[in-house]
């Protein structure tokens, strides 16, 4: 009972702290739309028993595209050029793959494989940035992400974002670097997901 009360008190403290910060610093909140394409850094597993080596030149795992949407809260005191963003997002990525085998016997052909894989994710991002000139701003942040696949996995990518705030919307380009290699899709193992992404932030509410 005592532990439960401590937990309740802790969450109430966080809630009131968030409400206080929100009341003083929240400048806008709204919808974020994403679109981009990842690069996949991967390693290939050893072929099964009785099979020749993989033909690395003709084997691939690549991202076709990534789409997503989310909601962002922007915190910014009017007397400073610093800004802080918090956002919740969901994304869908499509990946295509294909692999071939090398054969030293011209009379023997080993069949490889190819196909498409879908990868869904949910993330919470936090970033700190600064306005450089008028609406031009630069931010860096981290985006803890949970991926849903045959075997779900967690990643902690970091990102840098360059954006321009037009007031009625903000257009940005960012590069995100995956920190883990937990995405495994045989025979492609230890895959790191990184890449470029464009986004549009559309404020639905704004304080002057």
CSV table of C-alpha atoms in Angstrom, one decimal:
chain,number,residue,atom,x,y,z
A,1,UNK,CA,0.0,0.0,0.0
A,2,UNK,CA,2.8,2.3,0.9
A,3,UNK,CA,4.6,1.6,-2.4
A,4,UNK,CA,1.4,2.3,-4.3
A,5,UNK,CA,0.9,5.6,-2.6
A,6,UNK,CA,4.5,6.6,-3.4
A,7,UNK,CA,3.9,5.7,-7.1
A,8,UNK,CA,0.7,7.7,-7.1
A,9,UNK,CA,2.4,10.7,-5.5
A,10,UNK,CA,5.2,10.5,-8.0
A,11,UNK,CA,2.9,10.4,-11.0
A,12,UNK,CA,0.8,13.2,-9.6
A,13,UNK,CA,4.0,15.3,-9.2
A,14,UNK,CA,4.9,14.6,-12.8
A,15,UNK,CA,1.4,15.5,-13.9
A,16,UNK,CA,1.4,18.8,-12.1
A,17,UNK,CA,4.9,19.6,-13.3
A,18,UNK,CA,3.8,19.0,-16.9
A,19,UNK,CA,0.7,21.2,-16.4
A,20,UNK,CA,2.9,24.0,-15.0
A,21,UNK,CA,5.4,23.8,-17.8
A,22,UNK,CA,2.6,23.5,-20.4
A,23,UNK,CA,0.9,26.6,-19.0
A,24,UNK,CA,4.0,28.6,-19.2
A,25,UNK,CA,5.8,27.4,-22.3
A,26,UNK,CA,3.4,25.6,-24.7
A,27,UNK,CA,3.4,27.7,-27.9
A,28,UNK,CA,1.7,25.3,-30.3
A,29,UNK,CA,0.5,21.8,-30.9
A,30,UNK,CA,-0.7,19.9,-34.0
A,31,UNK,CA,-0.3,17.3,-36.6
A,32,UNK,CA,2.9,16.0,-38.1
A,33,UNK,CA,3.2,14.1,-41.4
A,34,UNK,CA,6.3,12.1,-42.4
A,35,UNK,CA,7.7,10.7,-45.6
A,36,UNK,CA,11.1,9.3,-46.3
A,37,UNK,CA,13.3,6.4,-47.2
A,38,UNK,CA,15.7,4.4,-44.9
A,39,UNK,CA,19.0,2.9,-45.7
A,40,UNK,CA,19.6,-0.6,-44.3
A,41,UNK,CA,23.0,-1.6,-43.1
A,42,UNK,CA,23.0,-5.4,-42.8
A,43,UNK,CA,25.0,-8.5,-42.5
A,44,UNK,CA,24.2,-11.8,-44.2
A,45,UNK,CA,24.0,-15.0,-42.3
A,46,UNK,CA,26.0,-18.1,-43.3
A,47,UNK,CA,24.0,-20.3,-45.8
A,48,UNK,CA,22.4,-23.5,-44.6
A,49,UNK,CA,24.2,-26.9,-44.6
A,50,UNK,CA,24.8,-28.2,-48.1
A,51,UNK,CA,24.2,-24.8,-49.8
A,52,UNK,CA,26.9,-22.6,-51.5
A,53,UNK,CA,27.8,-19.1,-50.4
A,54,UNK,CA,25.4,-16.2,-51.0
A,55,UNK,CA,25.9,-14.0,-54.1
A,56,UNK,CA,26.4,-10.8,-52.3
A,57,UNK,CA,26.4,-8.7,-55.5
A,58,UNK,CA,22.9,-9.8,-56.3
A,59,UNK,CA,21.4,-10.0,-52.8
A,60,UNK,CA,19.8,-7.0,-51.2
A,61,UNK,CA,17.6,-5.6,-48.4
A,62,UNK,CA,16.4,-2.1,-49.0
A,63,UNK,CA,13.7,0.4,-48.0
A,64,UNK,CA,11.1,1.3,-50.5
A,65,UNK,CA,9.5,4.1,-48.5
A,66,UNK,CA,8.4,5.2,-45.0
A,67,UNK,CA,5.2,7.1,-44.2
A,68,UNK,CA,3.9,8.3,-40.9
A,69,UNK,CA,1.8,10.7,-38.8
A,70,UNK,CA,1.9,11.9,-35.3
A,71,UNK,CA,1.1,14.8,-32.9
A,72,UNK,CA,3.6,17.3,-31.7
A,73,UNK,CA,3.8,19.7,-28.7
A,74,UNK,CA,6.1,22.7,-29.1
A,75,UNK,CA,7.4,24.4,-26.0
A,76,UNK,CA,9.1,27.8,-26.4
A,77,UNK,CA,9.3,30.9,-24.1
A,78,UNK,CA,8.5,34.0,-26.1
A,79,UNK,CA,11.7,35.8,-24.7
A,80,UNK,CA,14.1,33.1,-26.0
A,81,UNK,CA,15.1,31.6,-29.3
A,82,UNK,CA,15.3,28.0,-27.9
A,83,UNK,CA,12.5,25.5,-28.6
A,84,UNK,CA,11.6,22.1,-27.3
A,85,UNK,CA,9.5,19.5,-29.2
A,86,UNK,CA,7.7,16.4,-27.9
A,87,UNK,CA,5.8,14.1,-30.2
A,88,UNK,CA,4.0,10.8,-30.5
A,89,UNK,CA,4.1,9.1,-33.9
A,90,UNK,CA,3.3,6.0,-35.8
A,91,UNK,CA,5.0,4.9,-39.0
A,92,UNK,CA,4.7,2.3,-41.8
A,93,UNK,CA,7.8,1.2,-43.8
A,94,UNK,CA,7.9,-1.2,-46.8
A,95,UNK,CA,11.1,-3.2,-47.4
A,96,UNK,CA,12.0,-5.4,-50.4
A,97,UNK,CA,14.6,-8.1,-50.3
A,98,UNK,CA,16.2,-10.7,-52.6
A,99,UNK,CA,19.0,-13.2,-52.2
A,100,UNK,CA,20.9,-15.5,-54.6
A,101,UNK,CA,23.5,-18.2,-54.2
A,102,UNK,CA,26.8,-18.7,-55.9
A,103,UNK,CA,27.3,-22.0,-57.6
A,104,UNK,CA,30.6,-23.5,-58.9
A,105,UNK,CA,28.7,-26.1,-60.9
A,106,UNK,CA,27.1,-24.7,-64.1
A,107,UNK,CA,24.7,-27.6,-64.2
A,108,UNK,CA,23.4,-26.9,-60.7
A,109,UNK,CA,21.1,-23.9,-59.9
A,110,UNK,CA,20.2,-23.0,-56.3
A,111,UNK,CA,16.9,-21.1,-55.9
A,112,UNK,CA,17.1,-18.0,-53.8
A,113,UNK,CA,14.2,-15.9,-52.7
A,114,UNK,CA,12.7,-12.4,-52.8
A,115,UNK,CA,9.7,-10.6,-51.4
A,116,UNK,CA,8.3,-7.6,-49.4
A,117,UNK,CA,8.2,-7.1,-45.7
A,118,UNK,CA,6.1,-4.5,-43.8
A,119,UNK,CA,7.4,-2.8,-40.7
A,120,UNK,CA,5.2,-0.8,-38.3
A,121,UNK,CA,6.5,1.4,-35.5
A,122,UNK,CA,5.4,3.6,-32.7
A,123,UNK,CA,7.6,6.2,-31.1
A,124,UNK,CA,8.0,9.1,-28.7
A,125,UNK,CA,10.5,11.8,-29.6
A,126,UNK,CA,12.0,14.7,-27.7
A,127,UNK,CA,14.3,17.4,-29.2
A,128,UNK,CA,15.9,20.7,-28.3
A,129,UNK,CA,16.5,23.3,-31.0
A,130,UNK,CA,17.1,27.0,-31.7
A,131,UNK,CA,15.9,29.5,-34.2
A,132,UNK,CA,18.9,30.6,-36.3
A,133,UNK,CA,17.3,33.2,-38.5
A,134,UNK,CA,13.6,34.2,-38.6
A,135,UNK,CA,11.8,30.8,-39.0
A,136,UNK,CA,14.9,28.8,-39.8
A,137,UNK,CA,15.7,26.4,-36.9
A,138,UNK,CA,18.0,23.5,-36.1
A,139,UNK,CA,17.1,20.7,-33.6
A,140,UNK,CA,18.7,17.5,-32.3
A,141,UNK,CA,16.9,14.8,-30.4
A,142,UNK,CA,16.3,11.2,-29.6
A,143,UNK,CA,13.3,9.1,-30.6
A,144,UNK,CA,12.7,5.8,-28.6
A,145,UNK,CA,10.9,3.5,-31.1
A,146,UNK,CA,9.1,0.2,-30.8
A,147,UNK,CA,8.9,-1.8,-34.0
A,148,UNK,CA,6.3,-4.4,-34.7
A,149,UNK,CA,7.5,-7.4,-36.7
A,150,UNK,CA,7.6,-11.2,-36.4
A,151,UNK,CA,9.9,-10.5,-33.5
A,152,UNK,CA,9.2,-7.0,-32.2
A,153,UNK,CA,12.2,-5.0,-31.2
A,154,UNK,CA,13.2,-1.6,-29.7
A,155,UNK,CA,15.6,1.0,-31.1
A,156,UNK,CA,16.8,4.4,-29.8
A,157,UNK,CA,17.7,6.5,-32.9
A,158,UNK,CA,19.1,10.0,-32.6
A,159,UNK,CA,18.3,12.7,-35.2
A,160,UNK,CA,19.2,16.1,-36.5
A,161,UNK,CA,16.5,18.3,-38.1
A,162,UNK,CA,16.6,21.5,-40.1
A,163,UNK,CA,13.3,23.2,-40.5
A,164,UNK,CA,11.6,26.5,-41.5
A,165,UNK,CA,8.6,27.7,-39.6
A,166,UNK,CA,6.1,29.5,-41.9
A,167,UNK,CA,3.8,30.0,-38.9
A,168,UNK,CA,0.9,28.2,-40.5
A,169,UNK,CA,3.1,25.2,-41.1
A,170,UNK,CA,6.7,24.1,-40.7
A,171,UNK,CA,8.6,22.1,-43.3
A,172,UNK,CA,11.6,20.1,-42.2
A,173,UNK,CA,14.2,17.5,-43.3
A,174,UNK,CA,15.9,15.3,-40.9
A,175,UNK,CA,18.4,12.5,-40.7
A,176,UNK,CA,17.8,9.7,-38.2
A,177,UNK,CA,20.6,7.3,-37.1
A,178,UNK,CA,19.5,3.9,-35.6
A,179,UNK,CA,21.6,2.9,-32.5
A,180,UNK,CA,20.8,-0.8,-32.4
A,181,UNK,CA,20.9,-3.8,-34.8
A,182,UNK,CA,18.0,-5.8,-33.6
A,183,UNK,CA,16.0,-6.0,-36.9
A,184,UNK,CA,16.7,-9.6,-38.1
A,185,UNK,CA,15.1,-11.0,-41.3
A,186,UNK,CA,16.9,-14.2,-42.4
A,187,UNK,CA,19.3,-14.3,-44.2
A,188,UNK,CA,19.8,-10.5,-43.4
A,189,UNK,CA,20.9,-10.1,-39.8
A,190,UNK,CA,21.9,-7.3,-37.4
A,191,UNK,CA,20.2,-4.7,-39.6
A,192,UNK,CA,20.6,-1.0,-38.7
A,193,UNK,CA,17.8,1.3,-39.8
A,194,UNK,CA,18.8,4.9,-40.6
A,195,UNK,CA,17.8,7.4,-43.2
A,196,UNK,CA,16.4,10.8,-44.5
A,197,UNK,CA,12.9,11.9,-43.7
A,198,UNK,CA,10.8,15.0,-44.6
A,199,UNK,CA,8.1,16.2,-42.4
A,200,UNK,CA,5.4,18.8,-42.3
A,201,UNK,CA,4.1,20.2,-39.0
A,202,UNK,CA,0.7,21.7,-39.1
A,203,UNK,CA,-0.3,23.6,-35.8
A,204,UNK,CA,-3.9,23.1,-34.8
A,205,UNK,CA,-3.6,25.4,-31.8
A,206,UNK,CA,-1.2,28.2,-31.2
A,207,UNK,CA,-0.5,30.9,-28.6
A,208,UNK,CA,0.7,34.3,-29.5
